[in-house]
Amino acid sequence: MAGISSGALTGVVVILALDFAIVSPYVEAQSAAPAPSPTSDGTSIDQGIAYVLMLVALMLTYLIHPLDASSYSFFYNNSLA
């Protein structure tokens, strides 16, 4: 017989025993209860609507008051003209 050392055999037995000890409690375990469905109290929806309305107000502000109507020169230098 091809020699399997007793140390290797002991190691295999120990690993199998540990596997059995870890897995055996889960064999008859109860299944986990299903997670409750997520509920929304409307605050996240309200916050999303508020962000959209603020962006619309910001865009309208820049459409109604264009940069060239302002006294500041953001993109060109008057001293060069």
The first five atom37 places (N, CA, C, CB, O) and aatype in JSON, in Angstrom:
{
  "aatype": [12, 0, 7, 9, 15, 15, 7, 0, 10, 16, 7, 19, 19, 19, 9, 10, 0, 10, 3, 13, 0, 9, 19, 15, 14, 18, 19, 6, 0, 5, 15, 0, 0, 14, 0, 14, 15, 14, 16, 15, 3, 7, 16, 15, 9, 3, 5, 7, 9, 0, 18, 19, 10, 12, 10, 19, 0, 10, 12, 10, 16, 18, 10, 9, 8, 14, 10, 3, 0, 15, 15, 18, 15, 13, 13, 18, 2, 2, 15, 10, 0],
  "atom_mask": [
    [1, 1, 1, 1, 1],
    [1, 1, 1, 1, 1],
    [1, 1, 1, 0, 1],
    [1, 1, 1, 1, 1],
    [1, 1, 1, 1, 1],
    [1, 1, 1, 1, 1],
    [1, 1, 1, 0, 1],
    [1, 1, 1, 1, 1],
    [1, 1, 1, 1, 1],
    [1, 1, 1, 1, 1],
    [1, 1, 1, 0, 1],
    [1, 1, 1, 1, 1],
    [1, 1, 1, 1, 1],
    [1, 1, 1, 1, 1],
    [1, 1, 1, 1, 1],
    [1, 1, 1, 1, 1],
    [1, 1, 1, 1, 1],
    [1, 1, 1, 1, 1],
    [1, 1, 1, 1, 1],
    [1, 1, 1, 1, 1],
    [1, 1, 1, 1, 1],
    [1, 1, 1, 1, 1],
    [1, 1, 1, 1, 1],
    [1, 1, 1, 1, 1],
    [1, 1, 1, 1, 1],
    [1, 1, 1, 1, 1],
    [1, 1, 1, 1, 1],
    [1, 1, 1, 1, 1],
    [1, 1, 1, 1, 1],
    [1, 1, 1, 1, 1],
    [1, 1, 1, 1, 1],
    [1, 1, 1, 1, 1],
    [1, 1, 1, 1, 1],
    [1, 1, 1, 1, 1],
    [1, 1, 1, 1, 1],
    [1, 1, 1, 1, 1],
    [1, 1, 1, 1, 1],
    [1, 1, 1, 1, 1],
    [1, 1, 1, 1, 1],
    [1, 1, 1, 1, 1],
    [1, 1, 1, 1, 1],
    [1, 1, 1, 0, 1],
    [1, 1, 1, 1, 1],
    [1, 1, 1, 1, 1],
    [1, 1, 1, 1, 1],
    [1, 1, 1, 1, 1],
    [1, 1, 1, 1, 1],
    [1, 1, 1, 0, 1],
    [1, 1, 1, 1, 1],
    [1, 1, 1, 1, 1],
    [1, 1, 1, 1, 1],
    [1, 1, 1, 1, 1],
    [1, 1, 1, 1, 1],
    [1, 1, 1, 1, 1],
    [1, 1, 1, 1, 1],
    [1, 1, 1, 1, 1],
    [1, 1, 1, 1, 1],
    [1, 1, 1, 1, 1],
    [1, 1, 1, 1, 1],
    [1, 1, 1, 1, 1],
    [1, 1, 1, 1, 1],
    [1, 1, 1, 1, 1],
    [1, 1, 1, 1, 1],
    [1, 1, 1, 1, 1],
    [1, 1, 1, 1, 1],
    [1, 1, 1, 1, 1],
    [1, 1, 1, 1, 1],
    [1, 1, 1, 1, 1],
    [1, 1, 1, 1, 1],
    [1, 1, 1, 1, 1],
    [1, 1, 1, 1, 1],
    [1, 1, 1, 1, 1],
    [1, 1, 1, 1, 1],
    [1, 1, 1, 1, 1],
    [1, 1, 1, 1, 1],
    [1, 1, 1, 1, 1],
    [1, 1, 1, 1, 1],
    [1, 1, 1, 1, 1],
    [1, 1, 1, 1, 1],
    [1, 1, 1, 1, 1],
    [1, 1, 1, 1, 1]
  ],
  "atom_positions": [
    [[0.85, -1.17, 0.0], [0.0, 0.0, 0.0], [0.89, 1.23, 0.0], [-0.96, 0.0, 1.21], [1.87, 1.31, 0.74]],
    [[0.53, 2.19, -0.87], [1.31, 3.43, -0.91], [1.15, 4.09, 0.43], [0.86, 4.37, -2.08], [0.03, 4.28, 0.92]],
    [[2.23, 4.45, 1.01], [2.22, 4.9, 2.39], [1.62, 6.27, 2.61], [0.0, 0.0, 0.0], [2.2, 7.27, 2.19]],
    [[0.46, 6.32, 3.27], [-0.11, 7.58, 3.73], [0.35, 7.71, 5.17], [-1.69, 7.63, 3.59], [0.05, 6.87, 6.02]],
    [[1.07, 8.77, 5.43], [1.6, 8.92, 6.78], [0.46, 9.16, 7.77], [2.62, 10.07, 6.85], [-0.6, 9.68, 7.41]],
    [[0.7, 8.78, 8.99], [-0.34, 8.95, 10.01], [-0.59, 10.42, 10.3], [0.06, 8.22, 11.3], [-1.69, 10.79, 10.71]],
    [[0.42, 11.27, 10.1], [0.24, 12.71, 10.3], [-0.71, 13.31, 9.27], [0.0, 0.0, 0.0], [-1.55, 14.14, 9.6]],
    [[-0.56, 12.87, 8.01], [-1.46, 13.37, 6.95], [-2.88, 12.87, 7.18], [-0.96, 12.91, 5.55], [-3.84, 13.62, 7.0]],
    [[-3.01, 11.62, 7.6], [-4.33, 11.06, 7.87], [-4.98, 11.79, 9.04], [-4.24, 9.56, 8.16], [-6.18, 12.06, 9.01]],
    [[-4.21, 12.09, 10.06], [-4.73, 12.83, 11.21], [-5.17, 14.23, 10.79], [-3.67, 12.91, 12.32], [-6.2, 14.72, 11.26]],
    [[-4.4, 14.87, 9.92], [-4.76, 16.2, 9.44], [-6.06, 16.19, 8.67], [0.0, 0.0, 0.0], [-6.9, 17.08, 8.84]],
    [[-6.24, 15.18, 7.82], [-7.49, 15.06, 7.05], [-8.66, 14.83, 7.98], [-7.39, 13.91, 6.02], [-9.72, 15.43, 7.8]],
    [[-8.5, 13.97, 8.97], [-9.57, 13.7, 9.92], [-9.92, 14.95, 10.72], [-9.17, 12.57, 10.87], [-11.1, 15.22, 10.96]],
    [[-8.9, 15.73, 11.12], [-9.15, 16.96, 11.88], [-9.9, 17.97, 11.03], [-7.82, 17.56, 12.38], [-10.84, 18.61, 11.51]],
    [[-9.51, 18.12, 9.77], [-10.2, 19.07, 8.88], [-11.64, 18.64, 8.64], [-9.45, 19.19, 7.53], [-12.54, 19.48, 8.65]],
    [[-11.87, 17.34, 8.43], [-13.24, 16.86, 8.24], [-14.07, 17.06, 9.51], [-13.24, 15.38, 7.84], [-15.25, 17.4, 9.43]],
    [[-13.48, 16.85, 10.67], [-14.2, 17.03, 11.93], [-14.56, 18.5, 12.13], [-13.35, 16.52, 13.12], [-15.67, 18.81, 12.58]],
    [[-13.63, 19.41, 11.8], [-13.94, 20.84, 11.91], [-15.04, 21.26, 10.93], [-12.68, 21.67, 11.66], [-15.93, 22.03, 11.28]],
    [[-14.95, 20.74, 9.71], [-16.01, 21.04, 8.74], [-17.36, 20.56, 9.24], [-15.69, 20.4, 7.39], [-18.36, 21.28, 9.14]],
    [[-17.4, 19.36, 9.75], [-18.65, 18.82, 10.27], [-19.15, 19.63, 11.46], [-18.48, 17.35, 10.68], [-20.36, 19.85, 11.59]],
    [[-18.25, 20.07, 12.33], [-18.65, 20.85, 13.51], [-19.18, 22.22, 13.11], [-17.47, 21.01, 14.47], [-20.08, 22.75, 13.78]],
    [[-18.65, 22.78, 12.05], [-19.11, 24.11, 11.61], [-20.43, 24.0, 10.85], [-18.06, 24.78, 10.73], [-21.32, 24.83, 11.05]],
    [[-20.58, 23.0, 10.0], [-21.74, 22.9, 9.13], [-22.94, 22.26, 9.82], [-21.39, 22.1, 7.89], [-24.08, 22.62, 9.51]],
    [[-22.74, 21.35, 10.75], [-23.85, 20.6, 11.32], [-24.89, 21.46, 12.05], [-23.32, 19.59, 12.27], [-26.07, 21.09, 12.0]],
    [[-24.56, 22.57, 12.72], [-25.63, 23.36, 13.33], [-26.57, 24.01, 12.32], [-25.03, 24.44, 14.2], [-27.72, 24.31, 12.64]],
    [[-26.09, 24.21, 11.09], [-26.92, 24.87, 10.09], [-27.83, 23.92, 9.34], [-26.05, 25.57, 9.11], [-28.68, 24.36, 8.56]],
    [[-27.69, 22.63, 9.56], [-28.49, 21.66, 8.82], [-29.96, 21.79, 9.19], [-28.01, 20.25, 9.09], [-30.81, 21.74, 8.31]],
    [[-30.28, 21.96, 10.47], [-31.66, 22.07, 10.91], [-32.02, 23.48, 11.34], [-31.92, 21.12, 12.03], [-32.99, 23.68, 12.07]],
    [[-31.26, 24.44, 10.9], [-31.54, 25.82, 11.3], [-32.77, 26.33, 10.57], [-30.33, 26.73, 11.0], [-33.08, 25.89, 9.46]],
    [[-33.46, 27.25, 11.2], [-34.63, 27.86, 10.57], [-34.16, 28.86, 9.52], [-35.54, 28.55, 11.62], [-33.1, 29.48, 9.65]],
    [[-34.96, 28.99, 8.49], [-34.6, 29.95, 7.46], [-34.8, 31.37, 8.0], [-35.43, 29.73, 6.16], [-35.65, 31.61, 8.85]],
    [[-34.02, 32.26, 7.49], [-34.1, 33.65, 7.95], [-35.43, 34.26, 7.5], [-32.91, 34.47, 7.4], [-35.94, 33.97, 6.42]],
    [[-35.96, 35.11, 8.34], [-37.21, 35.78, 8.0], [-36.96, 36.76, 6.86], [-37.81, 36.52, 9.23], [-35.9, 37.39, 6.8]],
    [[-37.91, 36.88, 5.95], [-37.7, 37.82, 4.84], [-37.63, 39.25, 5.35], [-38.83, 37.69, 3.8], [-38.31, 39.62, 6.31]],
    [[-36.81, 40.04, 4.7], [-36.65, 41.44, 5.1], [-37.92, 42.22, 4.77], [-35.42, 42.08, 4.4], [-38.55, 41.96, 3.74]],
    [[-38.29, 43.14, 5.62], [-39.48, 43.93, 5.31], [-39.23, 44.82, 4.09], [-39.88, 44.8, 6.53], [-38.11, 45.25, 3.84]],
    [[-40.27, 45.06, 3.35], [-40.11, 45.89, 2.16], [-39.82, 47.33, 2.59], [-41.37, 45.83, 1.26], [-40.36, 47.81, 3.58]],
    [[-38.98, 48.01, 1.83], [-38.65, 49.38, 2.2], [-39.86, 50.3, 2.07], [-37.5, 49.9, 1.34], [-40.63, 50.22, 1.12]],
    [[-40.0, 51.16, 3.04], [-41.11, 52.1, 3.0], [-40.54, 53.51, 2.92], [-42.02, 51.94, 4.24], [-39.45, 53.79, 3.4]],
    [[-41.29, 54.37, 2.31], [-40.88, 55.77, 2.18], [-41.93, 56.63, 2.84], [-40.68, 56.17, 0.69], [-43.12, 56.49, 2.59]],
    [[-41.46, 57.54, 3.7], [-42.4, 58.44, 4.34], [-42.57, 59.73, 3.54], [-41.93, 58.77, 5.76], [-43.23, 60.67, 3.98]],
    [[-41.99, 59.76, 2.36], [-42.18, 60.9, 1.48], [-41.13, 61.97, 1.61], [0.0, 0.0, 0.0], [-41.07, 62.88, 0.79]],
    [[-40.29, 61.89, 2.64], [-39.3, 62.96, 2.81], [-38.24, 62.92, 1.72], [-38.64, 62.85, 4.17], [-37.78, 63.97, 1.27]],
    [[-37.85, 61.73, 1.28], [-36.85, 61.66, 0.22], [-37.44, 62.16, -1.1], [-36.33, 60.22, 0.06], [-36.73, 62.78, -1.89]],
    [[-38.71, 61.88, -1.34], [-39.36, 62.38, -2.56], [-39.47, 63.9, -2.5], [-40.77, 61.75, -2.73], [-39.21, 64.58, -3.49]],
    [[-39.84, 64.43, -1.34], [-39.93, 65.88, -1.18], [-38.56, 66.53, -1.36], [-40.49, 66.23, 0.2], [-38.46, 67.61, -1.96]],
    [[-37.53, 65.9, -0.86], [-36.19, 66.47, -1.01], [-35.75, 66.45, -2.46], [-35.18, 65.69, -0.14], [-35.12, 67.4, -2.92]],
    [[-36.07, 65.41, -3.19], [-35.74, 65.35, -4.61], [-36.46, 66.43, -5.4], [0.0, 0.0, 0.0], [-35.87, 67.06, -6.28]],
    [[-37.74, 66.65, -5.09], [-38.49, 67.7, -5.76], [-37.89, 69.06, -5.43], [-39.98, 67.65, -5.36], [-37.8, 69.92, -6.31]],
    [[-37.49, 69.27, -4.19], [-36.89, 70.54, -3.79], [-35.59, 70.79, -4.55], [-36.63, 70.56, -2.28], [-35.34, 71.91, -4.98]],
    [[-34.76, 69.75, -4.72], [-33.52, 69.92, -5.47], [-33.8, 70.29, -6.92], [-32.68, 68.64, -5.4], [-33.13, 71.17, -7.47]],
    [[-34.77, 69.64, -7.53], [-35.11, 69.95, -8.93], [-35.61, 71.38, -9.05], [-36.17, 68.97, -9.46], [-35.21, 72.1, -9.96]],
    [[-36.47, 71.81, -8.12], [-36.98, 73.18, -8.18], [-35.87, 74.2, -7.95], [-38.09, 73.36, -7.14], [-35.89, 75.27, -8.55]],
    [[-34.91, 73.87, -7.08], [-33.8, 74.81, -6.88], [-32.93, 74.9, -8.12], [-32.94, 74.37, -5.68], [-32.46, 75.99, -8.47]],
    [[-32.71, 73.78, -8.81], [-31.94, 73.83, -10.05], [-32.67, 74.62, -11.13], [-31.65, 72.42, -10.55], [-32.05, 75.37, -11.88]],
    [[-34.0, 74.47, -11.21], [-34.78, 75.24, -12.18], [-34.69, 76.73, -11.85], [-36.26, 74.78, -12.17], [-34.52, 77.54, -12.76]],
    [[-34.79, 77.08, -10.59], [-34.69, 78.48, -10.2], [-33.31, 79.04, -10.52], [-34.99, 78.64, -8.69], [-33.19, 80.19, -10.97]],
    [[-32.27, 78.25, -10.31], [-30.92, 78.69, -10.63], [-30.74, 78.91, -12.12], [-29.9, 77.68, -10.11], [-30.16, 79.9, -12.54]],
    [[-31.24, 77.98, -12.93], [-31.13, 78.12, -14.38], [-31.94, 79.32, -14.88], [-31.6, 76.84, -15.09], [-31.47, 80.06, -15.74]],
    [[-33.13, 79.52, -14.35], [-33.93, 80.67, -14.75], [-33.26, 81.97, -14.35], [-35.33, 80.6, -14.13], [-33.34, 82.97, -15.07]],
    [[-32.6, 81.97, -13.21], [-31.9, 83.17, -12.77], [-30.82, 83.55, -13.77], [-31.28, 82.96, -11.39], [-30.68, 84.73, -14.11]],
    [[-30.07, 82.57, -14.25], [-29.01, 82.87, -15.21], [-29.56, 83.12, -16.6], [-28.02, 81.73, -15.25], [-28.88, 83.77, -17.4]],
    [[-30.76, 82.65, -16.93], [-31.35, 82.98, -18.23], [-31.95, 84.39, -18.21], [-32.43, 81.96, -18.6], [-31.88, 85.11, -19.21]],
    [[-32.53, 84.77, -17.09], [-33.15, 86.09, -17.0], [-32.08, 87.16, -16.82], [-34.16, 86.14, -15.84], [-32.21, 88.25, -17.37]],
    [[-31.04, 86.87, -16.06], [-29.96, 87.81, -15.8], [-28.68, 87.29, -16.44], [-29.77, 88.05, -14.27], [-27.86, 86.68, -15.74]],
    [[-28.48, 87.5, -17.72], [-27.28, 86.96, -18.37], [-26.02, 87.66, -17.87], [-27.38, 87.11, -19.88], [-26.08, 88.73, -17.27]],
    [[-24.89, 87.04, -18.13], [-23.62, 87.55, -17.61], [-23.26, 88.91, -18.19], [-22.51, 86.57, -17.9], [-22.61, 89.7, -17.51]],
    [[-23.66, 89.2, -19.42], [-23.28, 90.47, -20.0], [-24.08, 91.64, -19.43], [-23.46, 90.42, -21.5], [-23.71, 92.8, -19.65]],
    [[-25.15, 91.37, -18.7], [-25.9, 92.44, -18.07], [-25.27, 92.84, -16.74], [-27.36, 92.03, -17.85], [-25.64, 93.86, -16.16]],
    [[-24.33, 92.06, -16.27], [-23.71, 92.34, -14.99], [-22.54, 93.3, -15.17], [-23.24, 91.04, -14.32], [-22.0, 93.42, -16.28]],
    [[-22.14, 93.98, -14.12], [-21.02, 94.92, -14.18], [-19.68, 94.22, -14.07], [-21.15, 95.96, -13.1], [-18.64, 94.84, -14.25]],
    [[-19.71, 92.92, -13.77], [-18.46, 92.16, -13.66], [-18.09, 91.58, -15.02], [-18.59, 91.04, -12.6], [-18.97, 91.2, -15.79]],
    [[-16.82, 91.49, -15.3], [-16.37, 90.86, -16.55], [-15.7, 89.54, -16.19], [-15.39, 91.79, -17.36], [-14.53, 89.5, -15.81]],
    [[-16.47, 88.47, -16.31], [-15.97, 87.16, -15.92], [-15.07, 86.54, -16.98], [-17.13, 86.24, -15.62], [-14.04, 85.95, -16.64]],
    [[-15.44, 86.66, -18.26], [-14.76, 85.9, -19.31], [-13.92, 86.77, -20.23], [-15.76, 85.15, -20.11], [-13.24, 86.23, -21.11]],
    [[-13.93, 88.04, -20.07], [-13.08, 88.89, -20.91], [-12.57, 90.05, -20.07], [-13.87, 89.41, -22.16], [-13.14, 90.39, -19.03]],
    [[-11.51, 90.65, -20.54], [-10.87, 91.72, -19.8], [-11.11, 93.03, -20.55], [-9.34, 91.44, -19.61], [-10.72, 93.15, -21.71]],
    [[-11.74, 94.01, -19.91], [-12.04, 95.28, -20.55], [-10.79, 96.1, -20.8], [-13.02, 96.07, -19.71], [-10.78, 96.97, -21.67]],
    [[-9.72, 95.86, -20.04], [-8.51, 96.66, -20.21], [-7.8, 96.35, -21.52], [-7.55, 96.43, -19.04], [-7.02, 97.17, -22.0]],
    [[-8.07, 95.17, -22.11], [-7.43, 94.82, -23.37], [-8.18, 95.39, -24.56], [-7.33, 93.32, -23.51], [-7.6, 95.48, -25.65]],
    [[-9.42, 95.77, -24.39], [-10.22, 96.25, -25.53], [-9.98, 97.72, -25.8], [-11.69, 96.02, -25.27], [-10.58, 98.27, -26.72]]
  ]
}
